Structure formats: C-alpha cells, structure tokens
Amino acid sequence: MKFKQSIVLLCGVLISLSVHATNDLVLQIETSLSQNSNPFRFYNGQTDGAQVISHQKDTVEGVDLRAGVIIPVLSEDTRLVLTGSLGDRRYLEDTTLNHLQGGADASFEWVASKVLSGRIYAGDGQHLFNYINGSLTQKDIEHDKSAGVDVNVKITDSWWLMPKLLFNQLSYDLPINQLYNFKQNGRQLGLRYMSPTGSSIEGGARYSTTDFTDRSPSQIALYDLPYIGSTFKPEYDTQYKETELYFDAEWQYSIKTSTSAHLGMVRRRYSTFSNLDTNLSNVTVKTTYRYSPQLRLDLQVYDQPFSIVDPSILYVVSKGLRVDGLWLYSDKLQFNASALLQNSSQVYIPGVPSLNGNADRVDRMRRIGLGASYQLDRGLRLFVDSFLERNRGDVATLNVNQSVIKLGFEYTFENISGSAARMNLQRYQDYLSSIPGITK
C-alpha cells in the first residue's frame, strides 16, 4: 500500500505544480486487456511430478495512470522534470499474480555557464518478476532504485569531459530470490569529441562495485537445489568489482541514416572466489534508416552479458540481431513489426551438476512482434500489441514457448504537443512488439 500511496501523492504533486509551470504538462491513462499463453514460462511438457501441467494461459486486465511535468528553475535551461506511473494488473485465472507496478522519477537539469552543465536524477519503481522458467510459480515483485550525477565540462567547442556517479539497487519480495538482492555503486569518466555534423566519439572507463546484500554465510558455504536432488558448494560470492574500458560513437551519415555503437571490455573480479573471475565483452551497434517520412527501419546487433536469477547460473552472454520497422500508413494509422534472433550462453556456477554435462548451456530464441495503433481522436489512441517467442536449446526438455497479445486504449493530455515524448513517459509502458520509443 505504501507504493500506491507514494505514486498517487506524486501525481497529485505534479498536477498542483503544473499551475505554476510554464513548460510541459502531461497526463496519460491507459486501459488494456492481454492474453498470456505462458505467464510462468513452463517448459514444453513440464510436469508437476505426476502429470503434465495443463493450465498455463491467463487473461490480464490492466489500468495505468502516468503523469509528468517540467518546472523551470531560474531559467528555461535549468529545470526540474518529475514523472510518475501507477499500474494495476488483474489476472482472471491465477489471482495470486495480481499486483501494482510503476515508478517515480525526478531529474534536475542545470546549466551553470557555457562550459559547465549537468544532471542529478533519482528513480524508484517496481514490477512483476520476469519469470525465466517454470521452476518458480509464486508471485514475486522486483523493486529497483537508481540515482546519479552527470557533469558536462566543455573544454573547447568540440571536446567535453564527462564524469558520472551512479547508484543502482535491486531487491525481491520472495526469500528464495533475495539471494540476488544487490546494491551497485559506480563512477565513470569519459572524454567526448563532437563534430559540427552531429557525429561524436567518446572513450572512457567505468568502475563499479556490486554487493549482494542479503547472502548469509550458510548460503555462501552451502546451497541445496531440490530440483536437482543434490547438495553442493556452488561458490556464491558477496561482492564483485567491474572495470569497463569503453568506446562510444554516433555517426550521422545523412539525414536519413544514423549509427551508434558501444564497444566495451569488462573485467569482473570477485572478492572471495577468484575462480569466478572473468573477462566479458559488451558490444551494441544500432542503425536507424528513415527511408521516408512514413517508413523507419532499426537494426541492432549485440553481444552483452546479463545477470540471471537462477541458483545454478553465474551469468548469461547473449548475442543477437534485431530488426524493427515502423510504417506510418496515414496521420491516424500506423503499423510496427520486429524480428529477433538471439543465442544465449548460460554459464553454470562452478560445482553445479549441469543437465547437459557441460560448463554452459546454449538457448536459441526466435521472437516476432506485431503491433498497430489508430488515432481515434486527438489524444485518444486504440492499439494492439503482440509477440510470439520460441526458445530452443541443447537440452530438449527445457524448450519454452510463449505468446502475448494486448488490446488497449490510451488517452494523453499534453499542454504542448510532444511533451510525453520529451519526458520519456514511454519507459513506463509495457512494450511487446517494438523497441521502447519507436512507435511514439
């Protein structure tokens, strides 16, 4: 109830502050109905010990309220941006999954002079646990917090020094997942060159420390996996430190074509078990091609490490290719589609008896998304969103299928056109078929 009260209070504050604001104000409400074929992501043919699990799909009713306001402080360049969202999800079959989701964010953007500017931000949010497989069938809520300070120091007209401080925290409600509660503190220093054409390059280093705050000595020394049926020492650690050397680039090839890239080499070192130490790559390349004012194509290629909430997995390295398309058929009607090919290598924690006898397991995901929206009236939008996903791996018994289709209405009030996009309210929405922000 505390979360709900805080978000409602935030929305009230946004509305009251808007009386004195001379900039953007946004109020947005969304209602939707979704059908999820496999909410817990059960494996194909998975049993409960006696028979194959037959009930999987569920219907979900959703209501979301979002709001945002920009408040100038001293000048138009120095301003406070407040945004918030509150969503209610009701499951018609498995009512234990009913939950509230959303978040609140505050950002203070400041300009001290022609050579010094920056941003201070903080955010708090929660959403339903992102289920990996059918091993967990209880409701769990993820709580995430973030904060940071960005500073931009203009050395010359082309060169900028960009130091940053950052903080991230993630926690879970269920005791079984609290093993993965963590806090991360980091700092980053980058040097950026910006050309008159809009292209830029940046190089720098990021250093962070991640502490698993709720791991007991017994969990670190010994852990039991009942679904494997054995007790072993999995070498969980309490902390690791990362150093990433990175290179970023943005290339504005033409009015129609732009490309961005992040190339990083990550060095991860654990505080207790040095045999967990590893070196990882972090690579993302994105290209946007605007064929015409009506048609936009986006391409992503990536090779990235991810954490995973699974008692047998140390980390996941995912390599993928994604294509997104947006077609503005008319002023009121638009369509979008996406296709994703991804291979994920799940690296087991040392000491875990793996199901395939190897040190890792490879899963191949194929996902197709389709969506459309129609502008019924000014600010009122009817939309449909969907995806179909197939996961196949080198362990045949761990194959997963899932599909979701969502139908909804969205009403947006903006005192200035485009305010919702400028405040990035899209980050609060549940995207199924497209990259966040592309369809808005």
CSV table of C-alpha atoms in Angstrom, one decimal:
chain,number,residue,atom,x,y,z
A,1,MET,CA,0.0,0.0,0.0
A,2,LYS,CA,2.9,2.3,0.6
A,3,PHE,CA,4.0,2.1,-3.0
A,4,LYS,CA,0.5,3.0,-4.2
A,5,GLN,CA,0.1,5.9,-1.8
A,6,SER,CA,3.5,7.4,-2.9
A,7,ILE,CA,2.7,7.3,-6.6
A,8,VAL,CA,-0.8,8.8,-6.1
A,9,LEU,CA,0.8,11.5,-4.0
A,10,LEU,CA,3.3,12.1,-6.7
A,11,CYS,CA,0.6,12.5,-9.3
A,12,GLY,CA,-1.2,15.0,-7.1
A,13,VAL,CA,2.0,17.0,-6.7
A,14,LEU,CA,2.6,17.0,-10.4
A,15,ILE,CA,-0.9,18.4,-11.0
A,16,SER,CA,-0.6,21.1,-8.3
A,17,LEU,CA,2.8,22.2,-9.5
A,18,SER,CA,1.6,22.5,-13.1
A,19,VAL,CA,-0.4,25.6,-12.1
A,20,HIS,CA,2.9,27.4,-11.7
A,21,ALA,CA,4.7,25.7,-14.5
A,22,THR,CA,5.3,27.4,-17.8
A,23,ASN,CA,6.6,24.3,-19.6
A,24,ASP,CA,5.2,20.9,-20.4
A,25,LEU,CA,2.5,19.0,-18.5
A,26,VAL,CA,1.3,15.5,-19.4
A,27,LEU,CA,-1.5,13.3,-18.0
A,28,GLN,CA,-2.0,9.9,-19.5
A,29,ILE,CA,-4.3,7.0,-18.8
A,30,GLU,CA,-4.3,3.5,-20.4
A,31,THR,CA,-6.7,0.6,-20.1
A,32,SER,CA,-5.8,-2.8,-21.7
A,33,LEU,CA,-6.7,-6.5,-21.9
A,34,SER,CA,-4.0,-9.0,-22.5
A,35,GLN,CA,-3.8,-12.8,-23.0
A,36,ASN,CA,-0.5,-14.5,-22.0
A,37,SER,CA,-0.1,-18.1,-23.1
A,38,ASN,CA,2.6,-19.0,-20.6
A,39,PRO,CA,3.0,-16.4,-17.7
A,40,PHE,CA,5.4,-18.6,-15.7
A,41,ARG,CA,7.2,-19.8,-18.8
A,42,PHE,CA,6.8,-23.5,-18.2
A,43,TYR,CA,8.9,-25.8,-20.3
A,44,ASN,CA,7.1,-27.8,-23.0
A,45,GLY,CA,5.7,-30.9,-21.4
A,46,GLN,CA,6.7,-29.8,-17.9
A,47,THR,CA,5.1,-31.8,-15.1
A,48,ASP,CA,4.3,-31.2,-11.5
A,49,GLY,CA,5.8,-34.5,-10.5
A,50,ALA,CA,2.7,-36.5,-11.5
A,51,GLN,CA,1.2,-35.1,-14.7
A,52,VAL,CA,1.9,-32.5,-17.4
A,53,ILE,CA,0.9,-29.0,-16.4
A,54,SER,CA,-2.2,-28.2,-18.4
A,55,HIS,CA,-3.2,-24.7,-17.2
A,56,GLN,CA,-0.8,-22.1,-18.5
A,57,LYS,CA,-2.5,-19.2,-20.2
A,58,ASP,CA,-4.2,-16.3,-18.4
A,59,THR,CA,-6.0,-13.1,-19.2
A,60,VAL,CA,-4.8,-9.9,-17.7
A,61,GLU,CA,-6.7,-6.6,-17.1
A,62,GLY,CA,-4.6,-3.5,-16.9
A,63,VAL,CA,-5.1,0.1,-15.9
A,64,ASP,CA,-2.2,2.7,-15.9
A,65,LEU,CA,-2.0,6.3,-14.9
A,66,ARG,CA,1.0,8.3,-15.9
A,67,ALA,CA,1.9,12.0,-15.4
A,68,GLY,CA,4.8,14.3,-15.9
A,69,VAL,CA,5.7,18.0,-15.6
A,70,ILE,CA,8.7,20.2,-16.4
A,71,ILE,CA,9.2,23.1,-13.9
A,72,PRO,CA,11.7,25.8,-14.9
A,73,VAL,CA,14.0,26.9,-12.1
A,74,LEU,CA,15.7,30.3,-12.7
A,75,SER,CA,15.8,29.8,-16.4
A,76,GLU,CA,14.4,27.5,-19.2
A,77,ASP,CA,17.8,25.6,-19.3
A,78,THR,CA,17.7,24.9,-15.5
A,79,ARG,CA,14.6,22.8,-14.8
A,80,LEU,CA,13.1,20.1,-12.7
A,81,VAL,CA,11.5,17.1,-14.5
A,82,LEU,CA,9.0,15.0,-12.5
A,83,THR,CA,7.4,11.9,-13.9
A,84,GLY,CA,5.4,9.0,-12.4
A,85,SER,CA,3.3,6.0,-13.2
A,86,LEU,CA,1.0,3.7,-11.4
A,87,GLY,CA,-0.4,0.5,-13.0
A,88,ASP,CA,-2.8,-2.2,-11.7
A,89,ARG,CA,-2.7,-5.7,-13.1
A,90,ARG,CA,-5.5,-8.2,-12.5
A,91,TYR,CA,-5.2,-11.9,-13.6
A,92,LEU,CA,-8.6,-13.6,-14.2
A,93,GLU,CA,-7.3,-17.2,-13.7
A,94,ASP,CA,-4.4,-17.1,-11.2
A,95,THR,CA,-5.4,-14.2,-9.0
A,96,THR,CA,-2.3,-14.6,-6.8
A,97,LEU,CA,-0.4,-12.7,-9.6
A,98,ASN,CA,-2.5,-9.5,-9.1
A,99,HIS,CA,-0.1,-6.7,-8.5
A,100,LEU,CA,0.7,-3.0,-8.7
A,101,GLN,CA,3.5,-1.7,-10.9
A,102,GLY,CA,5.1,1.6,-11.9
A,103,GLY,CA,7.6,4.1,-10.7
A,104,ALA,CA,8.5,7.7,-10.0
A,105,ASP,CA,11.5,9.7,-11.3
A,106,ALA,CA,12.9,13.1,-10.7
A,107,SER,CA,15.6,14.8,-12.7
A,108,PHE,CA,17.2,18.2,-12.1
A,109,GLU,CA,18.9,19.5,-15.2
A,110,TRP,CA,21.1,22.5,-14.7
A,111,VAL,CA,23.3,24.9,-16.7
A,112,ALA,CA,25.8,26.9,-14.7
A,113,SER,CA,27.6,28.5,-17.6
A,114,LYS,CA,28.6,27.9,-21.2
A,115,VAL,CA,31.3,25.4,-20.0
A,116,LEU,CA,29.5,23.7,-17.1
A,117,SER,CA,26.2,21.8,-17.1
A,118,GLY,CA,24.8,18.6,-15.7
A,119,ARG,CA,22.0,16.5,-14.3
A,120,ILE,CA,21.0,15.0,-10.9
A,121,TYR,CA,18.5,12.2,-11.0
A,122,ALA,CA,16.8,9.6,-8.8
A,123,GLY,CA,14.2,6.9,-9.5
A,124,ASP,CA,12.2,4.2,-7.8
A,125,GLY,CA,10.0,1.5,-9.3
A,126,GLN,CA,8.5,-1.9,-9.1
A,127,HIS,CA,7.1,-4.6,-11.4
A,128,LEU,CA,6.3,-8.3,-11.6
A,129,PHE,CA,9.3,-10.7,-11.6
A,130,ASN,CA,10.4,-11.6,-15.1
A,131,TYR,CA,9.9,-15.4,-15.0
A,132,ILE,CA,12.7,-17.4,-16.6
A,133,ASN,CA,11.2,-20.9,-16.4
A,134,GLY,CA,8.5,-22.9,-14.6
A,135,SER,CA,10.7,-23.5,-11.5
A,136,LEU,CA,9.1,-20.5,-9.8
A,137,THR,CA,5.3,-20.3,-9.7
A,138,GLN,CA,4.9,-17.8,-6.8
A,139,LYS,CA,4.3,-14.0,-7.2
A,140,ASP,CA,7.4,-12.0,-6.7
A,141,ILE,CA,7.9,-8.3,-7.2
A,142,GLU,CA,11.1,-6.7,-8.2
A,143,HIS,CA,12.0,-3.3,-6.7
A,144,ASP,CA,14.6,-1.1,-8.4
A,145,LYS,CA,16.2,2.2,-7.4
A,146,SER,CA,18.6,4.3,-9.2
A,147,ALA,CA,20.4,7.6,-8.7
A,148,GLY,CA,23.2,9.5,-10.2
A,149,VAL,CA,25.1,12.7,-11.1
A,150,ASP,CA,26.2,13.6,-14.6
A,151,VAL,CA,28.5,16.6,-15.2
A,152,ASN,CA,29.5,18.0,-18.6
A,153,VAL,CA,32.6,20.2,-18.7
A,154,LYS,CA,33.2,22.0,-22.1
A,155,ILE,CA,36.9,22.1,-22.7
A,156,THR,CA,36.7,23.5,-26.2
A,157,ASP,CA,33.9,23.9,-28.8
A,158,SER,CA,34.5,20.2,-29.8
A,159,TRP,CA,35.8,18.5,-26.6
A,160,TRP,CA,33.8,17.6,-23.5
A,161,LEU,CA,34.9,15.9,-20.2
A,162,MET,CA,32.0,13.9,-18.8
A,163,PRO,CA,32.4,12.5,-15.2
A,164,LYS,CA,29.5,10.5,-13.7
A,165,LEU,CA,28.5,8.9,-10.4
A,166,LEU,CA,25.8,6.2,-10.3
A,167,PHE,CA,23.9,4.0,-7.9
A,168,ASN,CA,21.6,1.1,-8.6
A,169,GLN,CA,19.7,-1.2,-6.3
A,170,LEU,CA,17.5,-4.3,-7.0
A,171,SER,CA,15.6,-6.3,-4.4
A,172,TYR,CA,12.9,-9.0,-4.4
A,173,ASP,CA,10.0,-9.9,-2.1
A,174,LEU,CA,10.4,-13.7,-2.1
A,175,PRO,CA,13.1,-15.1,0.2
A,176,ILE,CA,14.1,-17.6,-2.5
A,177,ASN,CA,15.1,-14.7,-4.7
A,178,GLN,CA,16.6,-12.4,-2.1
A,179,LEU,CA,19.9,-14.2,-2.7
A,180,TYR,CA,20.2,-11.9,-5.6
A,181,ASN,CA,19.4,-8.6,-3.9
A,182,PHE,CA,22.2,-6.2,-4.7
A,183,LYS,CA,23.5,-2.6,-4.5
A,184,GLN,CA,25.8,-1.2,-7.0
A,185,ASN,CA,28.0,2.0,-6.7
A,186,GLY,CA,29.9,3.2,-9.7
A,187,ARG,CA,31.8,6.1,-11.3
A,188,GLN,CA,32.6,6.8,-14.9
A,189,LEU,CA,34.9,9.3,-16.7
A,190,GLY,CA,34.6,9.9,-20.4
A,191,LEU,CA,36.1,12.3,-22.9
A,192,ARG,CA,33.8,13.1,-25.9
A,193,TYR,CA,34.5,14.8,-29.2
A,194,MET,CA,31.5,16.3,-31.0
A,195,SER,CA,31.7,17.3,-34.7
A,196,PRO,CA,29.7,20.1,-36.3
A,197,THR,CA,27.8,17.5,-38.3
A,198,GLY,CA,26.3,16.0,-35.2
A,199,SER,CA,28.5,12.9,-35.0
A,200,SER,CA,30.6,12.2,-31.9
A,201,ILE,CA,33.1,9.8,-30.4
A,202,GLU,CA,33.7,9.1,-26.7
A,203,GLY,CA,36.2,7.0,-24.8
A,204,GLY,CA,36.5,6.3,-21.1
A,205,ALA,CA,36.4,4.0,-18.2
A,206,ARG,CA,33.7,2.8,-15.7
A,207,TYR,CA,34.4,1.3,-12.3
A,208,SER,CA,31.7,-0.2,-10.1
A,209,THR,CA,31.3,-2.4,-7.0
A,210,THR,CA,28.3,-4.7,-6.7
A,211,ASP,CA,27.4,-6.0,-3.2
A,212,PHE,CA,24.9,-8.9,-2.7
A,213,THR,CA,23.4,-7.5,0.5
A,214,ASP,CA,21.3,-10.5,1.7
A,215,ARG,CA,23.5,-13.5,1.2
A,216,SER,CA,24.1,-15.3,4.5
A,217,PRO,CA,27.3,-17.2,5.4
A,218,SER,CA,25.4,-20.5,5.1
A,219,GLN,CA,24.2,-19.6,1.5
A,220,ILE,CA,27.8,-18.8,0.5
A,221,ALA,CA,29.2,-22.0,2.0
A,222,LEU,CA,26.4,-24.5,1.1
A,223,TYR,CA,23.3,-24.4,-1.0
A,224,ASP,CA,20.7,-27.1,-1.8
A,225,LEU,CA,19.0,-27.4,-5.2
A,226,PRO,CA,16.0,-29.8,-4.6
A,227,TYR,CA,15.0,-30.0,-8.2
A,228,ILE,CA,18.5,-31.4,-9.0
A,229,GLY,CA,18.3,-33.6,-5.9
A,230,SER,CA,21.8,-32.9,-4.6
A,231,THR,CA,23.7,-30.7,-2.2
A,232,PHE,CA,26.9,-29.0,-3.3
A,233,LYS,CA,29.0,-25.9,-2.8
A,234,PRO,CA,28.1,-23.5,-5.6
A,235,GLU,CA,30.6,-20.8,-4.6
A,236,TYR,CA,28.2,-17.8,-4.3
A,237,ASP,CA,30.1,-14.6,-3.6
A,238,THR,CA,29.2,-11.5,-1.7
A,239,GLN,CA,30.7,-8.9,-4.0
A,240,TYR,CA,32.4,-8.3,-7.3
A,241,LYS,CA,34.1,-5.3,-8.9
A,242,GLU,CA,34.0,-4.4,-12.5
A,243,THR,CA,36.2,-2.2,-14.7
A,244,GLU,CA,34.9,-1.5,-18.2
A,245,LEU,CA,37.0,0.3,-20.8
A,246,TYR,CA,34.6,1.6,-23.4
A,247,PHE,CA,34.4,3.4,-26.7
A,248,ASP,CA,31.1,5.1,-27.9
A,249,ALA,CA,30.4,6.5,-31.3
A,250,GLU,CA,27.5,8.2,-33.0
A,251,TRP,CA,27.7,8.7,-36.8
A,252,GLN,CA,25.2,10.9,-38.6
A,253,TYR,CA,25.8,9.6,-42.0
A,254,SER,CA,23.0,11.6,-43.6
A,255,ILE,CA,19.6,13.0,-42.8
A,256,LYS,CA,18.2,9.5,-43.3
A,257,THR,CA,20.8,7.3,-41.7
A,258,SER,CA,22.5,7.3,-38.3
A,259,THR,CA,24.5,4.7,-36.5
A,260,SER,CA,25.6,4.4,-32.8
A,261,ALA,CA,28.0,1.9,-31.2
A,262,HIS,CA,29.1,0.9,-27.7
A,263,LEU,CA,32.3,-1.2,-27.5
A,264,GLY,CA,33.3,-2.3,-24.0
A,265,MET,CA,35.8,-4.7,-22.4
A,266,VAL,CA,34.6,-5.7,-18.9
A,267,ARG,CA,37.0,-7.1,-16.3
A,268,ARG,CA,35.0,-8.7,-13.4
A,269,ARG,CA,36.7,-9.8,-10.2
A,270,TYR,CA,35.1,-11.5,-7.2
A,271,SER,CA,36.0,-10.8,-3.6
A,272,THR,CA,36.1,-14.4,-2.3
A,273,PHE,CA,36.2,-17.0,-5.1
A,274,SER,CA,38.9,-15.9,-7.6
A,275,ASN,CA,37.9,-18.8,-9.9
A,276,LEU,CA,34.7,-16.9,-10.7
A,277,ASP,CA,36.7,-14.0,-12.2
A,278,THR,CA,36.0,-13.4,-15.8
A,279,ASN,CA,36.5,-11.0,-18.7
A,280,LEU,CA,33.5,-10.1,-20.8
A,281,SER,CA,32.7,-8.1,-23.9
A,282,ASN,CA,29.9,-5.5,-24.1
A,283,VAL,CA,29.1,-4.6,-27.6
A,284,THR,CA,26.0,-2.9,-29.1
A,285,VAL,CA,25.6,-1.5,-32.6
A,286,LYS,CA,22.4,0.3,-33.7
A,287,THR,CA,21.5,1.7,-37.1
A,288,THR,CA,18.4,3.8,-38.0
A,289,TYR,CA,17.3,4.3,-41.6
A,290,ARG,CA,14.5,6.6,-42.4
A,291,TYR,CA,13.5,5.5,-45.8
A,292,SER,CA,10.8,8.2,-46.0
A,293,PRO,CA,8.7,10.3,-43.5
A,294,GLN,CA,6.4,7.3,-43.4
A,295,LEU,CA,8.9,4.4,-43.0
A,296,ARG,CA,11.6,3.8,-40.4
A,297,LEU,CA,13.8,0.8,-40.0
A,298,ASP,CA,16.0,0.0,-37.0
A,299,LEU,CA,18.7,-2.6,-36.7
A,300,GLN,CA,20.5,-3.8,-33.6
A,301,VAL,CA,23.4,-6.2,-33.2
A,302,TYR,CA,24.7,-7.0,-29.7
A,303,ASP,CA,27.0,-9.2,-27.6
A,304,GLN,CA,26.2,-8.5,-23.9
A,305,PRO,CA,26.5,-10.1,-20.5
A,306,PHE,CA,23.4,-10.3,-18.2
A,307,SER,CA,22.8,-11.4,-14.7
A,308,ILE,CA,20.1,-14.0,-14.1
A,309,VAL,CA,18.1,-15.1,-11.1
A,310,ASP,CA,18.7,-18.8,-11.2
A,311,PRO,CA,20.5,-20.8,-8.5
A,312,SER,CA,22.7,-22.7,-11.0
A,313,ILE,CA,23.7,-19.8,-13.4
A,314,LEU,CA,26.6,-17.4,-12.9
A,315,TYR,CA,25.8,-15.1,-15.8
A,316,VAL,CA,24.4,-15.2,-19.3
A,317,VAL,CA,26.1,-13.9,-22.5
A,318,SER,CA,23.6,-13.1,-25.2
A,319,LYS,CA,24.4,-12.5,-28.9
A,320,GLY,CA,21.5,-11.2,-31.0
A,321,LEU,CA,20.2,-9.5,-34.1
A,322,ARG,CA,17.0,-7.5,-34.0
A,323,VAL,CA,15.2,-5.6,-36.8
A,324,ASP,CA,12.3,-3.2,-36.1
A,325,GLY,CA,10.1,-1.4,-38.6
A,326,LEU,CA,7.6,1.4,-38.3
A,327,TRP,CA,5.1,2.3,-41.1
A,328,LEU,CA,3.0,5.4,-40.8
A,329,TYR,CA,0.2,4.5,-43.1
A,330,SER,CA,-1.6,7.7,-42.5
A,331,ASP,CA,-1.9,10.5,-40.0
A,332,LYS,CA,-4.0,8.3,-37.8
A,333,LEU,CA,-2.9,4.7,-38.6
A,334,GLN,CA,0.5,3.1,-38.1
A,335,PHE,CA,1.9,-0.4,-38.0
A,336,ASN,CA,5.1,-1.8,-36.5
A,337,ALA,CA,6.9,-5.1,-36.6
A,338,SER,CA,10.0,-6.7,-35.2
A,339,ALA,CA,12.1,-9.9,-35.5
A,340,LEU,CA,14.7,-11.1,-33.1
A,341,LEU,CA,17.3,-13.9,-33.3
A,342,GLN,CA,19.3,-14.5,-30.1
A,343,ASN,CA,21.6,-17.1,-28.8
A,344,SER,CA,22.3,-17.1,-25.1
A,345,SER,CA,25.1,-19.0,-23.4
A,346,GLN,CA,24.2,-19.7,-19.8
A,347,VAL,CA,27.4,-20.2,-17.7
A,348,TYR,CA,26.9,-22.5,-14.7
A,349,ILE,CA,28.3,-21.7,-11.3
A,350,PRO,CA,31.3,-24.0,-10.6
A,351,GLY,CA,30.3,-27.1,-8.7
A,352,VAL,CA,26.8,-27.2,-10.2
A,353,PRO,CA,25.9,-30.6,-11.7
A,354,SER,CA,24.7,-29.5,-15.1
A,355,LEU,CA,22.0,-31.3,-17.0
A,356,ASN,CA,24.0,-31.5,-20.3
A,357,GLY,CA,27.4,-32.3,-18.7
A,358,ASN,CA,28.9,-29.0,-20.0
A,359,ALA,CA,30.1,-25.8,-18.3
A,360,ASP,CA,27.4,-23.9,-20.0
A,361,ARG,CA,24.1,-24.2,-21.9
A,362,VAL,CA,23.0,-22.5,-25.1
A,363,ASP,CA,19.5,-21.4,-25.8
A,364,ARG,CA,18.3,-20.1,-29.2
A,365,MET,CA,15.4,-17.6,-29.1
A,366,ARG,CA,13.3,-16.6,-32.1
A,367,ARG,CA,10.8,-13.8,-31.5
A,368,ILE,CA,8.4,-12.0,-33.8
A,369,GLY,CA,6.4,-8.9,-32.8
A,370,LEU,CA,3.4,-7.2,-34.5
A,371,GLY,CA,1.6,-4.1,-33.5
A,372,ALA,CA,-0.7,-1.3,-34.7
A,373,SER,CA,-2.4,1.8,-33.4
A,374,TYR,CA,-5.2,4.0,-34.6
A,375,GLN,CA,-5.7,7.6,-33.5
A,376,LEU,CA,-9.5,7.8,-32.8
A,377,ASP,CA,-9.4,11.5,-31.8
A,378,ARG,CA,-6.9,14.0,-30.5
A,379,GLY,CA,-5.0,12.3,-27.7
A,380,LEU,CA,-7.1,9.1,-27.9
A,381,ARG,CA,-5.4,6.0,-29.3
A,382,LEU,CA,-6.5,2.4,-29.9
A,383,PHE,CA,-3.7,-0.1,-30.1
A,384,VAL,CA,-2.9,-3.8,-30.4
A,385,ASP,CA,0.5,-5.2,-29.4
A,386,SER,CA,1.8,-8.8,-29.6
A,387,PHE,CA,4.7,-11.2,-29.8
A,388,LEU,CA,5.4,-14.8,-30.4
A,389,GLU,CA,8.5,-16.4,-28.9
A,390,ARG,CA,10.2,-19.8,-29.2
A,391,ASN,CA,13.2,-20.9,-27.1
A,392,ARG,CA,15.1,-24.0,-28.2
A,393,GLY,CA,18.3,-25.2,-26.6
A,394,ASP,CA,20.8,-28.1,-26.4
A,395,VAL,CA,18.7,-29.5,-23.5
A,396,ALA,CA,15.5,-30.6,-25.3
A,397,THR,CA,13.4,-30.8,-22.1
A,398,LEU,CA,14.0,-27.1,-21.4
A,399,ASN,CA,12.2,-25.7,-24.6
A,400,VAL,CA,9.8,-22.8,-23.9
A,401,ASN,CA,7.0,-21.3,-26.0
A,402,GLN,CA,5.2,-18.0,-25.2
A,403,SER,CA,2.9,-15.6,-26.9
A,404,VAL,CA,1.2,-12.4,-25.6
A,405,ILE,CA,-1.4,-10.2,-27.3
A,406,LYS,CA,-2.6,-7.0,-25.9
A,407,LEU,CA,-5.5,-4.7,-26.8
A,408,GLY,CA,-5.9,-1.3,-25.2
A,409,PHE,CA,-6.9,2.4,-25.3
A,410,GLU,CA,-4.7,5.3,-24.3
A,411,TYR,CA,-5.7,8.9,-23.7
A,412,THR,CA,-3.0,11.6,-23.4
A,413,PHE,CA,-3.4,15.2,-22.4
A,414,GLU,CA,-0.5,17.5,-23.3
A,415,ASN,CA,-0.5,21.2,-22.9
A,416,ILE,CA,2.3,21.3,-25.5
A,417,SER,CA,2.4,18.7,-28.4
A,418,GLY,CA,5.1,16.1,-27.9
A,419,SER,CA,5.5,16.6,-24.2
A,420,ALA,CA,5.1,12.9,-23.4
A,421,ALA,CA,8.0,12.0,-25.7
A,422,ARG,CA,10.2,14.8,-24.3
A,423,MET,CA,9.7,13.5,-20.8
A,424,ASN,CA,10.2,9.9,-22.0
A,425,LEU,CA,6.9,8.6,-20.5
A,426,GLN,CA,7.4,5.6,-22.8
A,427,ARG,CA,9.8,4.0,-20.4
A,428,TYR,CA,6.8,3.2,-18.1
A,429,GLN,CA,4.9,1.3,-20.8
A,430,ASP,CA,4.9,-2.5,-21.4
A,431,TYR,CA,6.4,-3.0,-24.9
A,432,LEU,CA,5.8,-6.3,-26.7
A,433,SER,CA,6.5,-5.8,-30.4
A,434,SER,CA,8.8,-2.8,-30.6
A,435,ILE,CA,11.8,-1.0,-29.1
A,436,PRO,CA,10.6,1.5,-26.5
A,437,GLY,CA,10.0,4.9,-28.1
A,438,ILE,CA,9.9,3.8,-31.7
A,439,THR,CA,6.1,3.7,-32.0
A,440,LYS,CA,5.6,7.0,-30.3
